[in-house]
Amino acid sequence: MLLVLAVCSVRGQPTYHVKPGVSHSLDGFVAHYEDSTARLSIRQVTNYPFRVLPGSLLNVGYTASHHWLRIRLRSRRPQTVFVEVDNPRINIVWFYQLTGGRLVRQVQTGDALRFESRRFPNYNWVFPVELDGKSPTDVLIMAAKRYEVLGLRVRLWDAGTFDQKDRRSYLLWGLLTGFTVLILLINVVAFAATRQAVYGWFICLILAISFHISAQSGLGFQYLWSDAPAFNRLDPQLLSGWLIMLSQLQFMQHFIGQQPGQSRAFWVVQVFKYGLIALLGLNILLRVGDVFPQSHFQWTFNATLVFTVMSILLAFWSISERIRRRETVVLFYTFTFAVQLVGYLLVFLINLAFTQGREPLFQIDSYVVVVINFLFDLLILSSGILFFWFQTYRRQNEQLLTTLHQQEQAQSERIIEALEIERNRIAEDLYDDVGAILSTAISYVSNVIRKPEVRERFPLLTDARQLLDRAVENLRTVSHNLMPKNFAELGLARSLAETIDKVSASTDIRFEYIVAGTERRLDASTEVQVFRIAVELINGIVKSAGATQATLQLIFGTDSLQLMAENDGQYAPQYNNLHAKVAFINGKIDTDIGLESATVFIEIPYQIVRPHGNLH
């Protein structure tokens, strides 16, 4: 049964003539009446005078009144139009359609009721209006909040345009959601792989901003807590702003590496964060217990604006402490913070205008600015985190590899040192024990063969004496190759000279030994290794080259020591681990093997290590 109402005319309110296929602007066609008693019904309020607004925006600041809006529509043909109230966060919303003085349709909804009460499923408040093409139609909207800021804009859409706008809007929200999930997954994987706190806090920042956007846009109520309207009383839009500030400051500290001993702002930021956490917990407890006063929302809103300014100042202070060092990561964050600051200021000015019940300077919703800032964070900050922390891990890996190489080198040096000690011991045993025994044996044989009758009767003793002499000579050569006697005192150049003299005496190859440059002593381990390499070169020429002449040059250069071995042999000399020995002391080796000659050139950089000392 239709309800017939006596609708009074609105003084000065024009009728909006709906034309198909055009853009609808309701500026100057929306009338307003404030019911301060919050008790008037639709039958009663139609008898009160409405005031035409200069535009389509109603902004009354903090209020607990019922605010009625009235729009008079007319069409020359039957059609469906959509009236949209652009503010998803309204506690009570009533829609009424009156045609020819009759109430033909009504919807009573609000975010204090379950989402299904809207009848038309949309993240915003949408009311379909059927125009009959004959009589004028009045659309009355009642919007109320409980001592909160009330600001809304009324829009009018024809059916086709609204359908396109609605599809496009949900598509964009879907793309944003998918991109957010992708960035979240990347950072979750990075956090799981690295256990770096910066990834964890960036995840928290993304979640906090996502929650804020979902609450402010109405998507959260539509998809996340549609059956729990009591959750809307916790003001997720405001309190999530506090979570954003906490996550942003915590993320900033980890991103730029702010440490307590290196920053005066560190403890101020910590105190601010702990205080904000305490106030956030208290705010939630008061709202859950429903014990907060009427001005509590106003206090929370104003506190949010103050905390926003404080967090910006703290972030600016933290950055300014480090920006003079020209650190790349700090300069990058300064750039992102400067871009974000523009968005923060826009949101601050828009919200400040709404709290004062004024027309905002910028005709844009604050959550649109938040979304733009959010996209910037997802794109730029995610890239920056991955880039800078990849560089950090690369430096850490290089440092680990360097440390590992140093440990391996130290271990090799210990092994070499142990081998040298063992070589010295063997050389000393050969000198002192075996050499002494052989010398005694030679002495005994010499005394015996001095007698003519013994030499004639035992001619093998003379051969034995010769064999003993050869054994002693070979023993001296082996002992000298193991470690020349008094090597530490003689040094590399003189030790090699003695070695070549001994080799020349026992072979037909004519050796030439050249020392060039100003001789300088190297550390003991390096000199021993160079000596081993030189002996390896000499032995290779003697054993397998088939040479008649050979030259060994020891050149003390400015930055490196060069060792060059040349011979005129017909065959390439065979060496035992020569390249490995050269690589161990960071040297470079180059060989030139021809048909009638072979040249080996070795360059060893000088190493500044422990002072030269004796080998033990």
mmCIF file with all atom_site columns, N, CA and C in Angstrom, residues 27 82 293 300 302 323 406 504 522 548 575 597:
data_model
loop_
_atom_site.group_PDB
_atom_site.id
_atom_site.type_symbol
_atom_site.label_atom_id
_atom_site.label_alt_id
_atom_site.label_comp_id
_atom_site.label_asym_id
_atom_site.label_entity_id
_atom_site.label_seq_id
_atom_site.pdbx_PDB_ins_code
_atom_site.Cartn_x
_atom_site.Cartn_y
_atom_site.Cartn_z
_atom_site.occupancy
_atom_site.B_iso_or_equiv
_atom_site.pdbx_formal_charge
_atom_site.auth_seq_id
_atom_site.auth_comp_id
_atom_site.auth_asym_id
_atom_site.auth_atom_id
_atom_site.pdbx_PDB_model_num
ATOM 1  N N  . ASP A 1 27  ? 24.759  20.340  -8.842  1.00 0.00 ? 27  ASP A N  1
ATOM 2  C CA . ASP A 1 27  ? 25.085  21.598  -8.170  1.00 0.00 ? 27  ASP A CA 1
ATOM 3  C C  . ASP A 1 27  ? 23.923  22.568  -8.298  1.00 0.00 ? 27  ASP A C  1
ATOM 4  N N  . PHE A 1 82  ? 20.256  6.617   -11.107 1.00 0.00 ? 82  PHE A N  1
ATOM 5  C CA . PHE A 1 82  ? 20.855  6.168   -9.847  1.00 0.00 ? 82  PHE A CA 1
ATOM 6  C C  . PHE A 1 82  ? 21.346  7.392   -9.084  1.00 0.00 ? 82  PHE A C  1
ATOM 7  N N  . PRO A 1 293 ? 32.938  9.103   25.673  1.00 0.00 ? 293 PRO A N  1
ATOM 8  C CA . PRO A 1 293 ? 31.974  10.211  25.640  1.00 0.00 ? 293 PRO A CA 1
ATOM 9  C C  . PRO A 1 293 ? 31.615  10.578  24.211  1.00 0.00 ? 293 PRO A C  1
ATOM 10 N N  . THR A 1 300 ? 39.603  11.752  18.772  1.00 0.00 ? 300 THR A N  1
ATOM 11 C CA . THR A 1 300 ? 40.399  10.813  17.984  1.00 0.00 ? 300 THR A CA 1
ATOM 12 C C  . THR A 1 300 ? 40.779  11.411  16.637  1.00 0.00 ? 300 THR A C  1
ATOM 13 N N  . ASN A 1 302 ? 40.990  14.643  15.784  1.00 0.00 ? 302 ASN A N  1
ATOM 14 C CA . ASN A 1 302 ? 41.982  15.708  15.960  1.00 0.00 ? 302 ASN A CA 1
ATOM 15 C C  . ASN A 1 302 ? 43.346  15.135  16.345  1.00 0.00 ? 302 ASN A C  1
ATOM 16 N N  . ILE A 1 323 ? 71.251  12.730  5.840   1.00 0.00 ? 323 ILE A N  1
ATOM 17 C CA . ILE A 1 323 ? 71.303  13.141  4.439   1.00 0.00 ? 323 ILE A CA 1
ATOM 18 C C  . ILE A 1 323 ? 72.629  13.810  4.098   1.00 0.00 ? 323 ILE A C  1
ATOM 19 N N  . GLN A 1 406 ? 90.304  -15.787 2.849   1.00 0.00 ? 406 GLN A N  1
ATOM 20 C CA . GLN A 1 406 ? 91.349  -15.490 3.822   1.00 0.00 ? 406 GLN A CA 1
ATOM 21 C C  . GLN A 1 406 ? 91.574  -16.663 4.767   1.00 0.00 ? 406 GLN A C  1
ATOM 22 N N  . SER A 1 504 ? 125.075 -26.768 -11.438 1.00 0.00 ? 504 SER A N  1
ATOM 23 C CA . SER A 1 504 ? 126.029 -26.646 -12.555 1.00 0.00 ? 504 SER A CA 1
ATOM 24 C C  . SER A 1 504 ? 127.174 -27.634 -12.395 1.00 0.00 ? 504 SER A C  1
ATOM 25 N N  . LEU A 1 522 ? 111.619 -10.171 1.198   1.00 0.00 ? 522 LEU A N  1
ATOM 26 C CA . LEU A 1 522 ? 110.187 -10.408 1.341   1.00 0.00 ? 522 LEU A CA 1
ATOM 27 C C  . LEU A 1 522 ? 109.935 -11.140 2.650   1.00 0.00 ? 522 LEU A C  1
ATOM 28 N N  . THR A 1 548 ? 121.341 -27.388 -23.388 1.00 0.00 ? 548 THR A N  1
ATOM 29 C CA . THR A 1 548 ? 122.785 -27.236 -23.173 1.00 0.00 ? 548 THR A CA 1
ATOM 30 C C  . THR A 1 548 ? 123.117 -25.940 -22.457 1.00 0.00 ? 548 THR A C  1
ATOM 31 N N  . TYR A 1 575 ? 107.000 -29.744 -15.392 1.00 0.00 ? 575 TYR A N  1
ATOM 32 C CA . TYR A 1 575 ? 106.978 -29.187 -14.039 1.00 0.00 ? 575 TYR A CA 1
ATOM 33 C C  . TYR A 1 575 ? 105.919 -29.891 -13.197 1.00 0.00 ? 575 TYR A C  1
ATOM 34 N N  . SER A 1 597 ? 113.669 -23.311 -28.139 1.00 0.00 ? 597 SER A N  1
ATOM 35 C CA . SER A 1 597 ? 113.837 -22.608 -26.856 1.00 0.00 ? 597 SER A CA 1
ATOM 36 C C  . SER A 1 597 ? 112.532 -22.650 -26.078 1.00 0.00 ? 597 SER A C  1
#
